[in-house]
PDB file of C-alpha atoms in Angstrom:
ATOM      1  CA  MET A   1      -5.731 -39.234 -17.362  1.00  0.00           C
ATOM      2  CA  SER A   2      -9.122 -40.758 -16.615  1.00  0.00           C
ATOM      3  CA  ASN A   3      -9.915 -38.094 -14.009  1.00  0.00           C
ATOM      4  CA  LEU A   4      -9.688 -35.243 -16.483  1.00  0.00           C
ATOM      5  CA  LEU A   5     -12.532 -34.588 -18.880  1.00  0.00           C
ATOM      6  CA  VAL A   6     -11.781 -32.035 -21.558  1.00  0.00           C
ATOM      7  CA  THR A   7     -15.104 -30.417 -22.348  1.00  0.00           C
ATOM      8  CA  THR A   8     -13.922 -27.449 -24.366  1.00  0.00           C
ATOM      9  CA  ALA A   9     -11.958 -27.352 -27.605  1.00  0.00           C
ATOM     10  CA  VAL A  10      -8.639 -29.069 -27.026  1.00  0.00           C
ATOM     11  CA  CYS A  11      -5.448 -29.125 -28.974  1.00  0.00           C
ATOM     12  CA  ARG A  12      -3.453 -32.185 -28.054  1.00  0.00           C
ATOM     13  CA  LYS A  13       0.112 -32.319 -29.261  1.00  0.00           C
ATOM     14  CA  ALA A  14       3.342 -34.051 -28.418  1.00  0.00           C
ATOM     15  CA  CYS A  15       6.041 -31.922 -26.874  1.00  0.00           C
ATOM     16  CA  GLY A  16       9.203 -33.879 -26.184  1.00  0.00           C
ATOM     17  CA  ARG A  17       7.650 -37.006 -24.712  1.00  0.00           C
ATOM     18  CA  CYS A  18       5.128 -35.241 -22.486  1.00  0.00           C
ATOM     19  CA  ILE A  19       1.489 -34.552 -23.199  1.00  0.00           C
ATOM     20  CA  SER A  20       0.374 -30.948 -23.600  1.00  0.00           C
ATOM     21  CA  LEU A  21      -3.273 -29.990 -23.347  1.00  0.00           C
ATOM     22  CA  ARG A  22      -4.241 -26.520 -24.464  1.00  0.00           C
ATOM     23  CA  ILE A  23      -7.607 -25.226 -23.354  1.00  0.00           C
ATOM     24  CA  PHE A  24      -9.117 -22.393 -25.355  1.00  0.00           C
ATOM     25  CA  ARG A  25     -11.146 -20.210 -23.031  1.00  0.00           C
ATOM     26  CA  SER A  26     -13.315 -18.033 -25.278  1.00  0.00           C
ATOM     27  CA  SER A  27     -16.111 -18.025 -22.723  1.00  0.00           C
ATOM     28  CA  TYR A  28     -13.699 -16.788 -20.060  1.00  0.00           C
ATOM     29  CA  HIS A  29     -12.503 -13.902 -22.191  1.00  0.00           C
ATOM     30  CA  HIS A  30     -16.104 -12.981 -22.962  1.00  0.00           C
ATOM     31  CA  SER A  31     -16.731 -12.914 -19.213  1.00  0.00           C
ATOM     32  CA  SER A  32     -13.657 -10.741 -18.657  1.00  0.00           C
ATOM     33  CA  ARG A  33     -14.908  -8.173 -21.165  1.00  0.00           C
ATOM     34  CA  ALA A  34     -18.254  -8.124 -19.404  1.00  0.00           C
ATOM     35  CA  GLN A  35     -16.568  -7.494 -16.056  1.00  0.00           C
ATOM     36  CA  SER A  36     -14.618  -4.605 -17.573  1.00  0.00           C
ATOM     37  CA  GLU A  37     -17.836  -3.109 -18.856  1.00  0.00           C
ATOM     38  CA  ASN A  38     -19.260  -3.448 -15.348  1.00  0.00           C
ATOM     39  CA  GLY A  39     -16.385  -1.352 -14.020  1.00  0.00           C
ATOM     40  CA  ARG A  40     -14.804  -3.977 -11.757  1.00  0.00           C
ATOM     41  CA  THR A  41     -11.214  -3.271 -10.772  1.00  0.00           C
ATOM     42  CA  THR A  42      -8.398  -5.191  -9.132  1.00  0.00           C
ATOM     43  CA  HIS A  43      -4.776  -4.720  -8.103  1.00  0.00           C
ATOM     44  CA  PHE A  44      -1.744  -5.169 -10.302  1.00  0.00           C
ATOM     45  CA  GLY A  45       0.915  -4.569  -7.695  1.00  0.00           C
ATOM     46  CA  PHE A  46       0.099  -1.123  -6.323  1.00  0.00           C
ATOM     47  CA  GLU A  47      -1.741  -0.144  -9.501  1.00  0.00           C
ATOM     48  CA  THR A  48      -5.537  -0.346  -9.768  1.00  0.00           C
ATOM     49  CA  ILE A  49      -6.634  -1.721 -13.132  1.00  0.00           C
ATOM     50  CA  PRO A  50      -9.773  -3.202 -14.763  1.00  0.00           C
ATOM     51  CA  GLU A  51     -10.203  -6.870 -13.855  1.00  0.00           C
ATOM     52  CA  SER A  52     -10.145  -7.805 -17.532  1.00  0.00           C
ATOM     53  CA  ALA A  53      -6.635  -6.340 -17.927  1.00  0.00           C
ATOM     54  CA  LYS A  54      -4.923  -8.274 -15.140  1.00  0.00           C
ATOM     55  CA  GLU A  55      -4.609 -11.629 -16.902  1.00  0.00           C
ATOM     56  CA  SER A  56      -2.648 -10.163 -19.802  1.00  0.00           C
ATOM     57  CA  LYS A  57      -0.472  -7.962 -17.570  1.00  0.00           C
ATOM     58  CA  VAL A  58       0.428 -10.823 -15.232  1.00  0.00           C
ATOM     59  CA  GLY A  59       0.973 -13.023 -18.282  1.00  0.00           C
ATOM     60  CA  ALA A  60       3.493 -10.538 -19.636  1.00  0.00           C
ATOM     61  CA  VAL A  61       5.390 -10.598 -16.331  1.00  0.00           C
ATOM     62  CA  PHE A  62       5.692 -14.386 -16.257  1.00  0.00           C
ATOM     63  CA  SER A  63       6.483 -14.633 -19.945  1.00  0.00           C
ATOM     64  CA  SER A  64       9.362 -12.293 -19.198  1.00  0.00           C
ATOM     65  CA  VAL A  65      10.702 -14.246 -16.199  1.00  0.00           C
ATOM     66  CA  ALA A  66       9.913 -17.829 -17.324  1.00  0.00           C
ATOM     67  CA  SER A  67      13.471 -18.724 -18.284  1.00  0.00           C
ATOM     68  CA  SER A  68      14.886 -17.163 -15.106  1.00  0.00           C
ATOM     69  CA  TYR A  69      12.134 -18.306 -12.733  1.00  0.00           C
ATOM     70  CA  ASP A  70      14.481 -19.938 -10.210  1.00  0.00           C
ATOM     71  CA  THR A  71      16.648 -16.814 -10.169  1.00  0.00           C
ATOM     72  CA  MET A  72      13.529 -14.741  -9.524  1.00  0.00           C
ATOM     73  CA  ASN A  73      12.521 -16.910  -6.560  1.00  0.00           C
ATOM     74  CA  ASP A  74      16.092 -16.878  -5.259  1.00  0.00           C
ATOM     75  CA  LEU A  75      15.935 -13.086  -5.197  1.00  0.00           C
ATOM     76  CA  MET A  76      12.448 -12.976  -3.663  1.00  0.00           C
ATOM     77  CA  SER A  77      13.258 -15.469  -0.881  1.00  0.00           C
ATOM     78  CA  LEU A  78      17.002 -14.922  -0.379  1.00  0.00           C
ATOM     79  CA  GLY A  79      17.454 -18.417  -1.826  1.00  0.00           C
ATOM     80  CA  ILE A  80      15.365 -20.186   0.804  1.00  0.00           C
ATOM     81  CA  HIS A  81      12.469 -21.067  -1.520  1.00  0.00           C
ATOM     82  CA  ARG A  82      14.061 -24.413  -2.348  1.00  0.00           C
ATOM     83  CA  LEU A  83      13.974 -25.448   1.325  1.00  0.00           C
ATOM     84  CA  TRP A  84      10.403 -24.179   1.665  1.00  0.00           C
ATOM     85  CA  LYS A  85       9.296 -26.263  -1.341  1.00  0.00           C
ATOM     86  CA  ASP A  86      11.002 -29.375   0.034  1.00  0.00           C
ATOM     87  CA  HIS A  87       9.252 -28.877   3.379  1.00  0.00           C
ATOM     88  CA  PHE A  88       5.924 -28.193   1.648  1.00  0.00           C
ATOM     89  CA  VAL A  89       6.083 -31.493  -0.246  1.00  0.00           C
ATOM     90  CA  ARG A  90       7.227 -33.497   2.790  1.00  0.00           C
ATOM     91  CA  SER A  91       4.336 -32.101   4.828  1.00  0.00           C
ATOM     92  CA  LEU A  92       1.886 -33.421   2.200  1.00  0.00           C
ATOM     93  CA  ASN A  93       3.576 -36.821   1.845  1.00  0.00           C
ATOM     94  CA  PRO A  94       2.267 -37.564  -1.663  1.00  0.00           C
ATOM     95  CA  GLY A  95       1.770 -41.199  -2.563  1.00  0.00           C
ATOM     96  CA  SER A  96       1.229 -42.338   1.020  1.00  0.00           C
ATOM     97  CA  HIS A  97      -1.437 -44.955   1.636  1.00  0.00           C
ATOM     98  CA  THR A  98      -2.573 -47.095   4.525  1.00  0.00           C
ATOM     99  CA  GLN A  99      -2.722 -50.391   2.679  1.00  0.00           C
ATOM    100  CA  LEU A 100      -0.392 -51.850   0.106  1.00  0.00           C
ATOM    101  CA  SER A 101      -2.768 -53.460  -2.352  1.00  0.00           C
ATOM    102  CA  GLU A 102      -3.469 -53.724  -6.037  1.00  0.00           C
ATOM    103  CA  ARG A 103      -6.446 -51.432  -5.542  1.00  0.00           C
ATOM    104  CA  PHE A 104      -4.293 -48.437  -4.635  1.00  0.00           C
ATOM    105  CA  GLU A 105      -4.270 -46.234  -7.724  1.00  0.00           C
ATOM    106  CA  GLY A 106      -1.969 -43.494  -6.506  1.00  0.00           C
ATOM    107  CA  TRP A 107      -2.861 -39.866  -5.920  1.00  0.00           C
ATOM    108  CA  ASN A 108      -4.333 -37.596  -8.540  1.00  0.00           C
ATOM    109  CA  ILE A 109      -2.570 -34.270  -7.931  1.00  0.00           C
ATOM    110  CA  LEU A 110      -3.410 -30.975  -9.590  1.00  0.00           C
ATOM    111  CA  ASP A 111      -0.576 -28.450  -9.320  1.00  0.00           C
ATOM    112  CA  ILE A 112      -1.907 -24.999 -10.190  1.00  0.00           C
ATOM    113  CA  ALA A 113       0.334 -22.186 -11.461  1.00  0.00           C
ATOM    114  CA  GLY A 114       3.044 -24.837 -11.523  1.00  0.00           C
ATOM    115  CA  GLY A 115       4.289 -24.249 -15.050  1.00  0.00           C
ATOM    116  CA  THR A 116       7.992 -24.897 -14.518  1.00  0.00           C
ATOM    117  CA  GLY A 117       7.285 -28.228 -12.802  1.00  0.00           C
ATOM    118  CA  ASP A 118       9.213 -27.328  -9.667  1.00  0.00           C
ATOM    119  CA  ILE A 119       6.575 -28.691  -7.272  1.00  0.00           C
ATOM    120  CA  ALA A 120       5.375 -31.485  -9.577  1.00  0.00           C
ATOM    121  CA  PHE A 121       8.822 -33.053  -9.904  1.00  0.00           C
ATOM    122  CA  ARG A 122       9.255 -32.961  -6.123  1.00  0.00           C
ATOM    123  CA  MET A 123       5.825 -34.564  -5.641  1.00  0.00           C
ATOM    124  CA  LEU A 124       6.600 -37.404  -8.033  1.00  0.00           C
ATOM    125  CA  ASP A 125      10.069 -37.937  -6.552  1.00  0.00           C
ATOM    126  CA  HIS A 126       8.624 -38.133  -3.041  1.00  0.00           C
ATOM    127  CA  ALA A 127       5.867 -40.546  -4.057  1.00  0.00           C
ATOM    128  CA  THR A 128       8.308 -42.760  -5.952  1.00  0.00           C
ATOM    129  CA  LEU A 129      11.347 -42.714  -3.681  1.00  0.00           C
ATOM    130  CA  ILE A 130       9.816 -42.302  -0.227  1.00  0.00           C
ATOM    131  CA  ASN A 131       6.502 -44.133  -0.599  1.00  0.00           C
ATOM    132  CA  GLN A 132       7.498 -46.582  -3.385  1.00  0.00           C
ATOM    133  CA  ASP A 133       4.433 -45.425  -5.306  1.00  0.00           C
ATOM    134  CA  THR A 134       4.694 -45.400  -9.098  1.00  0.00           C
ATOM    135  CA  ARG A 135       1.033 -44.618  -9.729  1.00  0.00           C
ATOM    136  CA  THR A 136       0.659 -41.112  -8.332  1.00  0.00           C
ATOM    137  CA  ARG A 137       0.373 -38.607 -11.158  1.00  0.00           C
ATOM    138  CA  VAL A 138       0.492 -34.841 -11.406  1.00  0.00           C
ATOM    139  CA  THR A 139      -1.238 -32.471 -13.778  1.00  0.00           C
ATOM    140  CA  VAL A 140       0.748 -29.245 -13.996  1.00  0.00           C
ATOM    141  CA  SER A 141      -1.654 -26.434 -14.820  1.00  0.00           C
ATOM    142  CA  ASP A 142      -0.676 -22.907 -15.730  1.00  0.00           C
ATOM    143  CA  ILE A 143      -2.294 -20.062 -17.643  1.00  0.00           C
ATOM    144  CA  ASN A 144       1.034 -19.066 -19.185  1.00  0.00           C
ATOM    145  CA  SER A 145       2.320 -21.024 -22.184  1.00  0.00           C
ATOM    146  CA  GLU A 146       5.926 -19.846 -21.718  1.00  0.00           C
ATOM    147  CA  MET A 147       5.995 -21.171 -18.155  1.00  0.00           C
ATOM    148  CA  LEU A 148       4.596 -24.501 -19.352  1.00  0.00           C
ATOM    149  CA  ALA A 149       7.200 -24.639 -22.126  1.00  0.00           C
ATOM    150  CA  GLU A 150       9.900 -24.196 -19.490  1.00  0.00           C
ATOM    151  CA  GLY A 151       8.365 -27.025 -17.451  1.00  0.00           C
ATOM    152  CA  ARG A 152       8.183 -29.375 -20.429  1.00  0.00           C
ATOM    153  CA  LYS A 153      11.816 -28.620 -21.224  1.00  0.00           C
ATOM    154  CA  ARG A 154      12.877 -29.321 -17.643  1.00  0.00           C
ATOM    155  CA  SER A 155      10.844 -32.525 -17.526  1.00  0.00           C
ATOM    156  CA  LEU A 156      13.088 -34.043 -20.184  1.00  0.00           C
ATOM    157  CA  GLY A 157      15.770 -34.258 -17.512  1.00  0.00           C
ATOM    158  CA  THR A 158      13.531 -36.404 -15.292  1.00  0.00           C
ATOM    159  CA  SER A 159      12.279 -39.971 -15.521  1.00  0.00           C
ATOM    160  CA  TYR A 160       8.664 -38.797 -15.846  1.00  0.00           C
ATOM    161  CA  ALA A 161       8.769 -37.274 -19.334  1.00  0.00           C
ATOM    162  CA  ASP A 162       7.890 -40.533 -21.088  1.00  0.00           C
ATOM    163  CA  SER A 163       5.106 -41.561 -18.708  1.00  0.00           C
ATOM    164  CA  ASP A 164       1.474 -40.676 -18.135  1.00  0.00           C
ATOM    165  CA  ARG A 165       2.341 -39.608 -14.587  1.00  0.00           C
ATOM    166  CA  LEU A 166       3.059 -36.064 -15.768  1.00  0.00           C
ATOM    167  CA  VAL A 167       0.651 -33.960 -17.825  1.00  0.00           C
ATOM    168  CA  PHE A 168       0.825 -30.250 -18.724  1.00  0.00           C
ATOM    169  CA  LEU A 169      -2.419 -28.304 -18.984  1.00  0.00           C
ATOM    170  CA  GLU A 170      -2.877 -24.684 -20.067  1.00  0.00           C
ATOM    171  CA  ALA A 171      -5.875 -23.399 -18.100  1.00  0.00           C
ATOM    172  CA  ASN A 172      -7.085 -20.599 -15.851  1.00  0.00           C
ATOM    173  CA  ALA A 173      -7.358 -21.517 -12.157  1.00  0.00           C
ATOM    174  CA  GLU A 174     -10.587 -19.534 -11.932  1.00  0.00           C
ATOM    175  CA  ASP A 175     -12.246 -21.740 -14.572  1.00  0.00           C
ATOM    176  CA  LEU A 176     -11.282 -25.422 -14.396  1.00  0.00           C
ATOM    177  CA  SER A 177     -14.384 -26.640 -16.195  1.00  0.00           C
ATOM    178  CA  MET A 178     -12.286 -29.274 -17.991  1.00  0.00           C
ATOM    179  CA  VAL A 179     -11.550 -30.967 -14.632  1.00  0.00           C
ATOM    180  CA  GLN A 180     -14.232 -33.239 -13.197  1.00  0.00           C
ATOM    181  CA  SER A 181     -15.793 -32.294  -9.895  1.00  0.00           C
ATOM    182  CA  SER A 182     -14.582 -34.411  -6.946  1.00  0.00           C
ATOM    183  CA  SER A 183     -11.768 -35.990  -8.985  1.00  0.00           C
ATOM    184  CA  VAL A 184      -8.578 -34.629  -7.382  1.00  0.00           C
ATOM    185  CA  ASP A 185      -6.859 -35.915  -4.224  1.00  0.00           C
ATOM    186  CA  LEU A 186      -4.484 -32.997  -3.731  1.00  0.00           C
ATOM    187  CA  TYR A 187      -4.608 -29.447  -5.123  1.00  0.00           C
ATOM    188  CA  THR A 188      -1.387 -27.480  -4.741  1.00  0.00           C
ATOM    189  CA  VAL A 189      -0.450 -23.932  -5.640  1.00  0.00           C
ATOM    190  CA  ALA A 190       2.988 -22.523  -4.823  1.00  0.00           C
ATOM    191  CA  PHE A 191       3.865 -18.842  -5.271  1.00  0.00           C
ATOM    192  CA  GLY A 192       1.009 -18.380  -7.706  1.00  0.00           C
ATOM    193  CA  ILE A 193      -2.292 -17.518  -6.078  1.00  0.00           C
ATOM    194  CA  ARG A 194      -1.318 -13.940  -5.246  1.00  0.00           C
ATOM    195  CA  ASN A 195      -1.285 -13.252  -9.000  1.00  0.00           C
ATOM    196  CA  PHE A 196      -4.851 -14.466  -9.607  1.00  0.00           C
ATOM    197  CA  THR A 197      -7.475 -11.915 -10.543  1.00  0.00           C
ATOM    198  CA  ASN A 198     -10.227 -13.470  -8.421  1.00  0.00           C
ATOM    199  CA  LYS A 199      -8.632 -15.477  -5.639  1.00  0.00           C
ATOM    200  CA  GLN A 200     -11.939 -16.405  -4.033  1.00  0.00           C
ATOM    201  CA  LYS A 201     -13.243 -17.853  -7.284  1.00  0.00           C
ATOM    202  CA  ALA A 202     -10.053 -19.906  -7.636  1.00  0.00           C
ATOM    203  CA  LEU A 203     -10.510 -21.250  -4.104  1.00  0.00           C
ATOM    204  CA  GLU A 204     -14.087 -22.233  -4.924  1.00  0.00           C
ATOM    205  CA  GLU A 205     -12.869 -24.067  -8.029  1.00  0.00           C
ATOM    206  CA  ALA A 206     -10.283 -25.860  -5.883  1.00  0.00           C
ATOM    207  CA  PHE A 207     -13.072 -26.972  -3.552  1.00  0.00           C
ATOM    208  CA  ARG A 208     -15.167 -28.197  -6.467  1.00  0.00           C
ATOM    209  CA  VAL A 209     -12.493 -30.363  -8.112  1.00  0.00           C
ATOM    210  CA  LEU A 210     -11.248 -31.978  -4.892  1.00  0.00           C
ATOM    211  CA  LYS A 211     -12.647 -35.277  -3.718  1.00  0.00           C
ATOM    212  CA  PRO A 212     -14.293 -35.403  -0.285  1.00  0.00           C
ATOM    213  CA  GLY A 213     -11.337 -35.703   2.067  1.00  0.00           C
ATOM    214  CA  GLY A 214      -9.082 -34.039  -0.516  1.00  0.00           C
ATOM    215  CA  VAL A 215      -6.557 -31.406   0.498  1.00  0.00           C
ATOM    216  CA  PHE A 216      -5.957 -27.847  -0.711  1.00  0.00           C
ATOM    217  CA  ALA A 217      -2.383 -26.747  -0.014  1.00  0.00           C
ATOM    218  CA  CYS A 218      -0.887 -23.346  -0.764  1.00  0.00           C
ATOM    219  CA  LEU A 219       2.672 -22.086  -0.351  1.00  0.00           C
ATOM    220  CA  GLU A 220       2.862 -18.330  -0.758  1.00  0.00           C
ATOM    221  CA  PHE A 221       4.805 -15.263   0.274  1.00  0.00           C
ATOM    222  CA  SER A 222       3.095 -13.747   3.289  1.00  0.00           C
ATOM    223  CA  LYS A 223       3.412 -11.223   6.118  1.00  0.00           C
ATOM    224  CA  VAL A 224       6.540 -11.178   8.269  1.00  0.00           C
ATOM    225  CA  ASN A 225       5.588 -11.517  11.941  1.00  0.00           C
ATOM    226  CA  ASN A 226       8.531  -9.633  13.476  1.00  0.00           C
ATOM    227  CA  THR A 227       8.605  -5.847  13.198  1.00  0.00           C
ATOM    228  CA  PHE A 228      12.387  -5.522  13.022  1.00  0.00           C
ATOM    229  CA  PHE A 229      12.753  -8.404  10.565  1.00  0.00           C
ATOM    230  CA  GLU A 230       9.882  -6.994   8.512  1.00  0.00           C
ATOM    231  CA  SER A 231      11.620  -3.632   8.081  1.00  0.00           C
ATOM    232  CA  ILE A 232      14.803  -5.337   6.898  1.00  0.00           C
ATOM    233  CA  TYR A 233      12.934  -7.615   4.494  1.00  0.00           C
ATOM    234  CA  LYS A 234      10.881  -4.765   3.022  1.00  0.00           C
ATOM    235  CA  ARG A 235      14.016  -2.706   2.516  1.00  0.00           C
ATOM    236  CA  TRP A 236      15.540  -5.639   0.663  1.00  0.00           C
ATOM    237  CA  SER A 237      12.366  -6.305  -1.332  1.00  0.00           C
ATOM    238  CA  PHE A 238      11.639  -2.788  -2.511  1.00  0.00           C
ATOM    239  CA  GLY A 239      15.177  -1.452  -2.627  1.00  0.00           C
ATOM    240  CA  ALA A 240      17.288  -4.314  -3.899  1.00  0.00           C
ATOM    241  CA  ILE A 241      15.123  -6.807  -5.783  1.00  0.00           C
ATOM    242  CA  PRO A 242      13.925  -4.511  -8.622  1.00  0.00           C
ATOM    243  CA  LEU A 243      17.476  -3.208  -9.051  1.00  0.00           C
ATOM    244  CA  ILE A 244      18.895  -6.728  -9.176  1.00  0.00           C
ATOM    245  CA  GLY A 245      16.130  -7.661 -11.625  1.00  0.00           C
ATOM    246  CA  GLN A 246      17.342  -4.865 -13.851  1.00  0.00           C
ATOM    247  CA  LEU A 247      20.976  -5.971 -13.600  1.00  0.00           C
ATOM    248  CA  VAL A 248      20.399  -9.746 -13.856  1.00  0.00           C
ATOM    249  CA  ALA A 249      17.417  -9.953 -16.188  1.00  0.00           C
ATOM    250  CA  ALA A 250      17.202  -6.437 -17.678  1.00  0.00           C
ATOM    251  CA  ASP A 251      13.644  -6.352 -16.339  1.00  0.00           C
ATOM    252  CA  ARG A 252      13.078  -4.010 -13.432  1.00  0.00           C
ATOM    253  CA  GLY A 253       9.338  -3.687 -14.032  1.00  0.00           C
ATOM    254  CA  SER A 254       8.488  -7.371 -13.612  1.00  0.00           C
ATOM    255  CA  TYR A 255      10.423  -7.637 -10.369  1.00  0.00           C
ATOM    256  CA  GLN A 256       8.847  -4.426  -9.086  1.00  0.00           C
ATOM    257  CA  TYR A 257       5.398  -5.921  -9.704  1.00  0.00           C
ATOM    258  CA  LEU A 258       6.322  -9.149  -7.931  1.00  0.00           C
ATOM    259  CA  VAL A 259       7.389  -7.434  -4.702  1.00  0.00           C
ATOM    260  CA  GLU A 260       4.301  -5.227  -4.814  1.00  0.00           C
ATOM    261  CA  SER A 261       2.085  -8.293  -5.310  1.00  0.00           C
ATOM    262  CA  ILE A 262       3.436  -9.744  -2.064  1.00  0.00           C
ATOM    263  CA  GLU A 263       2.544  -6.560  -0.222  1.00  0.00           C
ATOM    264  CA  GLN A 264      -1.017  -6.676  -1.597  1.00  0.00           C
ATOM    265  CA  PHE A 265      -1.615 -10.337  -0.709  1.00  0.00           C
ATOM    266  CA  PRO A 266      -3.940 -10.971   2.255  1.00  0.00           C
ATOM    267  CA  SER A 267      -2.437 -11.594   5.680  1.00  0.00           C
ATOM    268  CA  GLN A 268      -2.343 -15.124   7.061  1.00  0.00           C
ATOM    269  CA  PRO A 269      -5.620 -14.763   9.054  1.00  0.00           C
ATOM    270  CA  GLU A 270      -7.336 -13.053   6.112  1.00  0.00           C
ATOM    271  CA  PHE A 271      -6.349 -15.794   3.678  1.00  0.00           C
ATOM    272  CA  LYS A 272      -7.414 -18.464   6.175  1.00  0.00           C
ATOM    273  CA  ASN A 273     -10.861 -16.849   6.242  1.00  0.00           C
ATOM    274  CA  MET A 274     -11.003 -16.908   2.442  1.00  0.00           C
ATOM    275  CA  ILE A 275     -10.206 -20.634   2.443  1.00  0.00           C
ATOM    276  CA  GLU A 276     -12.968 -21.290   4.965  1.00  0.00           C
ATOM    277  CA  LYS A 277     -15.396 -19.153   2.957  1.00  0.00           C
ATOM    278  CA  ALA A 278     -14.782 -21.433  -0.051  1.00  0.00           C
ATOM    279  CA  GLY A 279     -16.098 -24.345   2.025  1.00  0.00           C
ATOM    280  CA  PHE A 280     -12.922 -25.917   3.429  1.00  0.00           C
ATOM    281  CA  MET A 281     -12.298 -27.088   6.960  1.00  0.00           C
ATOM    282  CA  VAL A 282      -9.049 -25.541   8.182  1.00  0.00           C
ATOM    283  CA  PRO A 283      -6.879 -27.602  10.542  1.00  0.00           C
ATOM    284  CA  GLY A 284      -5.357 -25.938  13.605  1.00  0.00           C
ATOM    285  CA  LYS A 285      -4.771 -22.225  13.304  1.00  0.00           C
ATOM    286  CA  GLY A 286      -4.849 -22.584   9.525  1.00  0.00           C
ATOM    287  CA  TRP A 287      -1.301 -21.871   8.443  1.00  0.00           C
ATOM    288  CA  GLU A 288       2.370 -22.492   9.121  1.00  0.00           C
ATOM    289  CA  ASP A 289       4.775 -19.559   8.979  1.00  0.00           C
ATOM    290  CA  LEU A 290       8.120 -20.150   7.294  1.00  0.00           C
ATOM    291  CA  THR A 291      11.227 -18.062   8.059  1.00  0.00           C
ATOM    292  CA  GLY A 292       9.371 -15.624  10.270  1.00  0.00           C
ATOM    293  CA  GLY A 293       6.386 -15.314   7.945  1.00  0.00           C
ATOM    294  CA  ILE A 294       8.231 -14.412   4.743  1.00  0.00           C
ATOM    295  CA  ALA A 295       6.195 -17.312   3.402  1.00  0.00           C
ATOM    296  CA  ALA A 296       3.392 -19.448   4.795  1.00  0.00           C
ATOM    297  CA  ILE A 297       1.747 -22.790   4.095  1.00  0.00           C
ATOM    298  CA  HIS A 298      -2.059 -22.824   4.165  1.00  0.00           C
ATOM    299  CA  LYS A 299      -4.146 -25.997   4.069  1.00  0.00           C
ATOM    300  CA  GLY A 300      -7.830 -26.762   3.784  1.00  0.00           C
ATOM    301  CA  ILE A 301      -9.687 -30.064   3.769  1.00  0.00           C
ATOM    302  CA  LYS A 302     -12.879 -30.833   1.867  1.00  0.00           C
ATOM    303  CA  ALA A 303     -15.148 -32.568   4.337  1.00  0.00           C
ATOM    304  CA  LEU A 304     -16.179 -36.177   3.821  1.00  0.00           C
ATOM    305  CA  ARG A 305     -19.790 -36.555   2.821  1.00  0.00           C
TER     306      ARG A 305
END
């Protein structure tokens, strides 16, 4: 894609009929070691660990659940995540434009932590079927190669696998140096940002790569806003989900981390403040609660110059 400049060493290879871009991040790993030496810590679920250790630990979790990712989200959301994702995409209306002309080049969408393609396929379907736009394209970026492999495999069942409208990119959301500044129309991240080591840095990178007028949109598990409902949901989350993870996927530990990561994620007002701190304008109150706050949609707009 013309809006992506690969400025680090790149391995470009065919996988099925899609393009895979692998970004080697030696400078990032050097930085991580430096942070560890500086004694910085972060959360891995309820555990406090060195910042430099989180990437590999989270990577191990998602490598473990990649092939059963939909099952994982079904357990985490009681199956409602599919409706949330549909609503998320509709609210963004990808591929919409005010004038039908030859000059319309479609949207350039960057879907972060989107390895399995769940959001990307919905975006392309909406642009194509609802807005009759065949030019909008999505770059699916993920730090985890197993998640990307799952997405490439799933893409073969779509009409986008043989086109340049769908690209897979292995990269860290906290260092998108291979993406041009002010080149992206829409930056999305669904059920991913809570796993980032430095969420604020990722938000700042989102601000950098978006065009003026571009939109940051995040769908993430959040804080339930009803005390009674919250107690029921937490009992389900901490009591049932790890056990079911053990029975269904023989992996209690990964599912235990995932429910703990939800608990550690900032509240809706706190995350709104983080988005504003990164430089975004936040419309309205800043978020939309879904199913009583089990999840929420956050949006930020990069101001026009």
